[in-house]
């Protein structure tokens, strides 16, 4: 299979700038002048995501208002070999929406309906313009919510495209477990409903799992124009706990033991000493500069969450926790969780005028202590700031590196560090990315991780569904 | 895309019987004479599964002992265009392992290692010869278990291939949520590790979700030769409850309310009046002939499961339950759950010398009462026996129809009923199969369910990975 694919994908001749400019009238005719952005000031907003990857201004931005318009636009792009990149909220961190060559960005935010909500069945369908906060606001008085929370208020279709997860995943799963069905537009303009229009069975074994294939496909297989999501009962009671340890080993041992007891913990986050130090400065708080666990419990009653917290507290004590602060009071919770909420900004603030490069890996839980400790040593040896904050219940952690993009020598050190981190995760049986995706930056690690045969299967599928390779070229594969 | 695929898959000329017989020596050379079965008495054991689908004896059965042998055998089959059907335990119920034309069955049971167990990370890897009971027996003293339970003691790789689930899925998920990685042999003999050899991250967003694509692919995309599974903490306490209702509506209303409270119920099964009647006769018990819920609770302490049961008991009472029997005592539990355990055999015994045809659909929970009631009416109007037993927490239910295969008129009525049932499920926004798969019998419903565009995507992927269409031809697509 390999030689054919190699030949094919390197032989594609894409449209040049003038072909793209020449198609402007076609797009204006299809979706209206007001939905085609030519002005540089507008296009510039689509030149980067929240990563440190090199920005590039797209040649054109189109903003269709219906799935039929998306389909019609893609047909033109496919005919003319114009690269197309789907755009949700631009909150990605691996450069997945940055164009690498002359290209069109298709901004999907004008399709912003919550198409269907079935409260009695715990499901709903949303278009790409709907973000997680918008949906949860809409569900406010319903007793239900959508718990997947990557941090940013991202587009839910974009979260499906990235295979996002975040803090709540340890209890509620990632997007993979919470997407029931997708509406996709293929490169050739074909509209596909992965489970058939309107179907939303709680489970199914009917045919190939297209839904799961398109989740996490980062725009390379099709454009997601609707996603049907699983909702969850909103807990009646919440509690928060914060716990300091002498060592990361003790903190992670506690996490493993908590997981083993099946206590349905909702969030379990690790902040290392460097992150706590950064948070103390940024949030003007005064936590001991030690590794901390930040925990959240969800339940039907206060009694239930108190019981969960007590059990977890006992486990932490048995691992020589230095403290275990706990609260069911909302304002007190806010205070306790503040360090975790501000972690990214605290890390960024460590260096004036810096970009914060956030990279993530995920490893089997038992490997977490050694991987984190080696990573800390690596940072020190290479004179890099890099607080660590992790969704440790899933073995997933981030290193947030404040760095100066204009300092080539420093950026080289950062890049070399990220490479060692990814390889360290793979050596431990993990993955080069738990939730950020491959985008531009991690393509070479993906090859290392899954091996050439799996890459070839991915490329074969890509080629079968997007034979002219117009969808988000240069990403993932 | 469509015309090309149509042309392609109908143009394939498969090997005839003599080509298959002529390749016997090749296989004997590759895997040893003792692993190639020519005798009819041996081959006959591979002619059917547990369904009523028409048996057919395969021309040859090969039984490789390593993944390299599987790869070498597939290369020969691919070159010679010999259809190949992977075989686990033959416990499927949609004819997925029955050959339709001259073909080779590849029995994978001699690859029977539990390759790796990582207790501290809650994961393990197994070869196709390992069944769920074998694995759970191996894990007996570890505090962990693998909870997915389709009823039969099936091969775990086969369960991955079918996308199996069963009674515990409402709490622990189906195979889709419990397979971390797969080792696959493609039609051309290429060995693919979907997540890279030995990798087992708790979550990942690295590259296309090949694992999820191959789960539920029913042998049409590749042969699964190893599966890495998520394990779960074995509960310390179990309790069982049985509850009778006047109507199915009341029973299902209780289920919906239980789901809304997030009580982590482990099993919640519905048996309708006809099934209870059958169980009373078969198991010599004396339950009131009313719809019943059979429930199981898992927890860390007796107190915890008692609390869960009490809450569920209150919900059932508020829906006018006629009774609510509850026990944490193992022998008492066995007695209470007996009707559920014997359900299939009880249904079969309703008719002497009958085959029991078990069909399944899955619908959004809110649609369950009307779909079940219409189905009951349909059975009566068409003079069919058909007890209903369902994993109702997931909206999934089975109709078990004892029928006489030699009675063509009856079989026609059965077939027409199954078609109406599938269409009823689709009309309700459900699926034609929640856990049995498509196999032979449900191909036409799959088209109805997902639509031509999604079928074309599936066929494109099939063609990309198995260009000579040798893997389990005539199934699913």
XYZ file of N, CA, C and O in Angstrom, chain A residues 20-40 42-43 46 59-65 69 73 76 104-107 110:
156
model
N -7.257 30.725 -6.275
C -8.140 30.994 -5.132
C -8.857 32.327 -5.315
O -10.083 32.412 -5.173
N -8.094 33.368 -5.689
C -8.731 34.680 -5.877
C -9.779 34.612 -6.992
O -10.845 35.227 -6.900
N -9.475 33.834 -8.016
C -10.403 33.735 -9.152
C -11.715 33.047 -8.773
O -12.707 33.155 -9.496
N -11.705 32.331 -7.652
C -12.927 31.606 -7.271
C -13.819 32.426 -6.335
O -14.898 31.979 -5.950
N -13.358 33.632 -5.996
C -14.123 34.453 -5.044
C -15.561 34.662 -5.503
O -16.515 34.510 -4.721
N -15.719 34.962 -6.789
C -17.074 35.203 -7.292
C -17.966 33.966 -7.175
O -19.148 34.071 -6.889
N -17.352 32.808 -7.388
C -18.123 31.561 -7.223
C -18.668 31.470 -5.799
O -19.836 31.157 -5.580
N -17.795 31.723 -4.834
C -18.224 31.622 -3.433
C -19.272 32.689 -3.108
O -20.246 32.422 -2.418
N -19.053 33.901 -3.639
C -20.011 34.983 -3.367
C -21.388 34.629 -3.917
O -22.416 34.884 -3.289
N -21.399 34.023 -5.065
C -22.651 33.609 -5.682
C -23.322 32.533 -4.802
O -24.530 32.556 -4.570
N -22.527 31.630 -4.281
C -23.079 30.503 -3.514
C -23.569 30.906 -2.127
O -24.613 30.440 -1.666
N -22.792 31.752 -1.449
C -23.136 31.987 -0.030
C -23.332 33.468 0.288
O -23.571 33.827 1.437
N -23.247 34.318 -0.721
C -23.482 35.752 -0.490
C -22.178 36.481 -0.186
O -21.310 35.964 0.527
N -22.077 37.702 -0.740
C -20.882 38.537 -0.608
C -20.494 38.725 0.859
O -19.312 38.728 1.211
N -21.519 38.887 1.717
C -21.253 39.199 3.126
C -20.604 38.017 3.867
O -20.085 38.177 4.972
N -20.610 36.858 3.261
C -20.032 35.683 3.924
C -18.680 35.256 3.343
O -18.180 34.175 3.637
N -18.138 36.134 2.506
C -16.811 35.865 1.932
C -15.892 37.000 2.348
O -16.169 38.161 2.052
N -14.843 36.663 3.100
C -13.965 37.714 3.635
C -12.677 37.798 2.839
O -11.854 36.888 2.856
N -12.522 38.955 2.170
C -11.293 39.177 1.395
C -10.310 40.063 2.140
O -9.109 39.965 1.942
N -10.848 40.995 2.970
C -10.011 42.003 3.646
C -8.958 41.366 4.545
O -9.265 40.469 5.337
N -7.744 41.867 4.463
C -6.665 41.273 5.247
C -6.937 41.385 6.749
O -6.654 40.463 7.514
N -9.629 41.141 8.307
C -10.509 40.049 8.718
C -9.779 38.704 8.656
O -9.831 37.908 9.595
N -9.091 38.503 7.559
C -8.427 37.205 7.363
C -7.348 36.945 8.404
O -7.089 35.813 8.789
N -7.665 34.725 11.403
C -7.654 33.270 11.216
C -6.241 32.736 10.971
O -6.059 31.642 10.470
N -5.664 32.858 2.391
C -5.940 33.680 1.222
C -7.390 34.142 1.206
O -7.708 35.197 0.651
N -8.274 33.340 1.806
C -9.694 33.668 1.777
C -10.358 32.991 2.969
O -9.935 31.911 3.391
N -11.393 33.655 3.491
C -12.200 33.024 4.543
C -13.647 33.022 4.054
O -14.141 34.061 3.577
N -14.294 31.859 4.133
C -15.711 31.820 3.775
C -16.500 31.388 4.999
O -16.007 30.620 5.832
N -17.717 31.896 5.109
C -18.475 31.660 6.330
C -19.905 31.239 5.985
O -20.847 32.014 6.108
N -20.057 29.990 5.532
C -21.373 29.518 5.081
C -22.367 29.449 6.238
O -21.975 29.388 7.404
N -23.638 29.469 5.897
C -24.674 29.507 6.937
C -25.524 28.241 6.979
O -26.449 28.141 7.774
N -24.646 24.896 1.978
C -23.623 25.844 1.534
C -22.215 25.281 1.739
O -21.344 25.428 0.884
N -19.582 24.752 -1.326
C -18.237 25.350 -1.287
C -17.160 24.276 -1.408
O -16.157 24.448 -2.107
N -16.529 23.110 -4.973
C -15.648 24.008 -5.736
C -14.188 23.792 -5.348
O -13.306 23.673 -6.201
N -8.072 28.168 1.879
C -9.300 28.825 2.324
C -9.642 28.316 3.711
O -9.555 27.107 3.973
N -10.036 29.230 4.593
C -10.567 28.787 5.884
C -12.082 28.877 5.830
O -12.653 29.849 5.317
N -12.718 27.812 6.286
C -14.166 27.780 6.285
C -14.639 27.952 7.739
O -14.513 27.051 8.566
N -15.068 29.168 8.034
C -15.505 29.509 9.400
C -16.939 29.015 9.564
O -17.847 29.461 8.850
N -21.305 30.598 11.868
C -22.663 31.121 11.599
C -23.709 30.020 11.639
O -24.903 30.302 11.661
